[in-house]
Amino acid sequence: MEVEWKEICMFVSYRRVSEAFKLLLIFMACTFIFYQLFLYMNDVIKPAQPYQEPDGKAVKAMKSLGGTGSVYADTKRRLFDFYYYGE
């Protein structure tokens, strides 16, 4: 018994297929628009030069102070100050 194309098409509504296709197109368009919006917002928020030296009274959090004490204690103290002062 061979299944003919007409028998298969009887169970598939063209209206339903077109509605599903429209839904897929709308979903893809919205996804593309939101992706482009997120890219734009990322460019707006991101600083122009994120690795430049800080200005004013700002200091680097991990700048070494020299040969005073162990490196671990110095790093621990500076991280504590960094988190405590919220900088």
mmCIF file of C-alpha atoms in Angstrom:
data_model
loop_
_atom_site.group_PDB
_atom_site.id
_atom_site.type_symbol
_atom_site.label_atom_id
_atom_site.label_comp_id
_atom_site.label_asym_id
_atom_site.label_seq_id
_atom_site.Cartn_x
_atom_site.Cartn_y
_atom_site.Cartn_z
ATOM 1 C CA MET A 1 0.000 0.000 0.000
ATOM 2 C CA GLU A 2 1.535 3.209 -1.160
ATOM 3 C CA VAL A 3 0.730 6.538 0.521
ATOM 4 C CA GLU A 4 -0.057 9.265 -1.948
ATOM 5 C CA TRP A 5 0.727 12.934 -1.577
ATOM 6 C CA LYS A 6 -2.964 13.865 -1.613
ATOM 7 C CA GLU A 7 -3.642 11.686 1.418
ATOM 8 C CA ILE A 8 -0.901 13.400 3.406
ATOM 9 C CA CYS A 9 -2.086 16.862 2.378
ATOM 10 C CA MET A 10 -5.561 16.102 3.638
ATOM 11 C CA PHE A 11 -4.332 16.161 7.229
ATOM 12 C CA VAL A 12 -2.144 19.262 6.900
ATOM 13 C CA SER A 13 -4.009 22.544 6.819
ATOM 14 C CA TYR A 14 -2.325 25.196 4.700
ATOM 15 C CA ARG A 15 -3.773 27.879 6.948
ATOM 16 C CA ARG A 16 -2.194 26.261 9.981
ATOM 17 C CA VAL A 17 1.160 25.940 8.241
ATOM 18 C CA SER A 18 1.074 29.600 7.184
ATOM 19 C CA GLU A 19 0.211 30.692 10.747
ATOM 20 C CA ALA A 20 3.094 28.637 12.123
ATOM 21 C CA PHE A 21 5.426 30.135 9.521
ATOM 22 C CA LYS A 22 4.296 33.684 10.412
ATOM 23 C CA LEU A 23 4.846 32.938 14.099
ATOM 24 C CA LEU A 24 8.336 31.660 13.338
ATOM 25 C CA LEU A 25 9.138 34.791 11.309
ATOM 26 C CA ILE A 26 7.883 37.079 14.081
ATOM 27 C CA PHE A 27 9.929 35.173 16.662
ATOM 28 C CA MET A 28 13.061 35.398 14.523
ATOM 29 C CA ALA A 29 12.530 39.123 13.888
ATOM 30 C CA CYS A 30 12.036 39.871 17.594
ATOM 31 C CA THR A 31 15.097 37.811 18.486
ATOM 32 C CA PHE A 32 17.202 39.736 15.963
ATOM 33 C CA ILE A 33 15.883 43.104 17.181
ATOM 34 C CA PHE A 34 16.553 42.300 20.846
ATOM 35 C CA TYR A 35 20.039 41.005 20.004
ATOM 36 C CA GLN A 36 20.864 44.230 18.159
ATOM 37 C CA LEU A 37 19.441 46.252 21.060
ATOM 38 C CA PHE A 38 21.677 44.410 23.527
ATOM 39 C CA LEU A 39 24.712 44.983 21.302
ATOM 40 C CA TYR A 40 23.906 48.699 21.113
ATOM 41 C CA MET A 41 23.442 48.971 24.889
ATOM 42 C CA ASN A 42 26.728 47.136 25.424
ATOM 43 C CA ASP A 43 28.520 49.687 23.233
ATOM 44 C CA VAL A 44 26.859 52.585 25.063
ATOM 45 C CA ILE A 45 27.681 51.326 28.557
ATOM 46 C CA LYS A 46 31.203 50.025 27.886
ATOM 47 C CA PRO A 47 33.954 52.571 28.607
ATOM 48 C CA ALA A 48 36.080 53.689 25.670
ATOM 49 C CA GLN A 49 39.400 52.648 27.261
ATOM 50 C CA PRO A 50 38.782 50.198 30.117
ATOM 51 C CA TYR A 51 42.483 49.646 30.923
ATOM 52 C CA GLN A 52 43.686 53.226 31.224
ATOM 53 C CA GLU A 53 45.248 54.454 34.469
ATOM 54 C CA PRO A 54 42.718 55.789 36.993
ATOM 55 C CA ASP A 55 42.445 59.565 37.465
ATOM 56 C CA GLY A 56 42.339 61.577 40.676
ATOM 57 C CA LYS A 57 42.689 59.837 44.054
ATOM 58 C CA ALA A 58 41.956 56.374 42.652
ATOM 59 C CA VAL A 59 44.619 53.709 43.085
ATOM 60 C CA LYS A 60 45.073 50.251 41.682
ATOM 61 C CA ALA A 61 43.717 47.614 44.058
ATOM 62 C CA MET A 62 46.570 45.175 43.462
ATOM 63 C CA LYS A 63 49.515 47.589 43.282
ATOM 64 C CA SER A 64 52.493 46.226 45.191
ATOM 65 C CA LEU A 65 53.839 48.435 47.971
ATOM 66 C CA GLY A 66 57.360 47.093 47.784
ATOM 67 C CA GLY A 67 59.231 44.613 49.977
ATOM 68 C CA THR A 68 57.224 45.175 53.203
ATOM 69 C CA GLY A 69 55.957 41.878 54.636
ATOM 70 C CA SER A 70 54.698 38.928 52.686
ATOM 71 C CA VAL A 71 52.957 39.254 49.375
ATOM 72 C CA TYR A 72 49.957 37.295 50.698
ATOM 73 C CA ALA A 73 49.414 39.610 53.701
ATOM 74 C CA ASP A 74 49.805 42.695 51.536
ATOM 75 C CA THR A 75 47.335 41.374 48.968
ATOM 76 C CA LYS A 76 44.890 40.338 51.681
ATOM 77 C CA ARG A 77 45.033 43.784 53.320
ATOM 78 C CA ARG A 78 44.562 45.640 50.054
ATOM 79 C CA LEU A 79 41.620 43.433 49.054
ATOM 80 C CA PHE A 80 40.053 44.004 52.470
ATOM 81 C CA ASP A 81 40.395 47.766 52.022
ATOM 82 C CA PHE A 82 39.056 47.499 48.481
ATOM 83 C CA TYR A 83 35.891 45.681 49.597
ATOM 84 C CA TYR A 84 35.481 47.656 52.834
ATOM 85 C CA TYR A 85 35.523 51.077 51.171
ATOM 86 C CA GLY A 86 33.472 49.909 48.193
ATOM 87 C CA GLU A 87 35.866 51.207 45.586
#
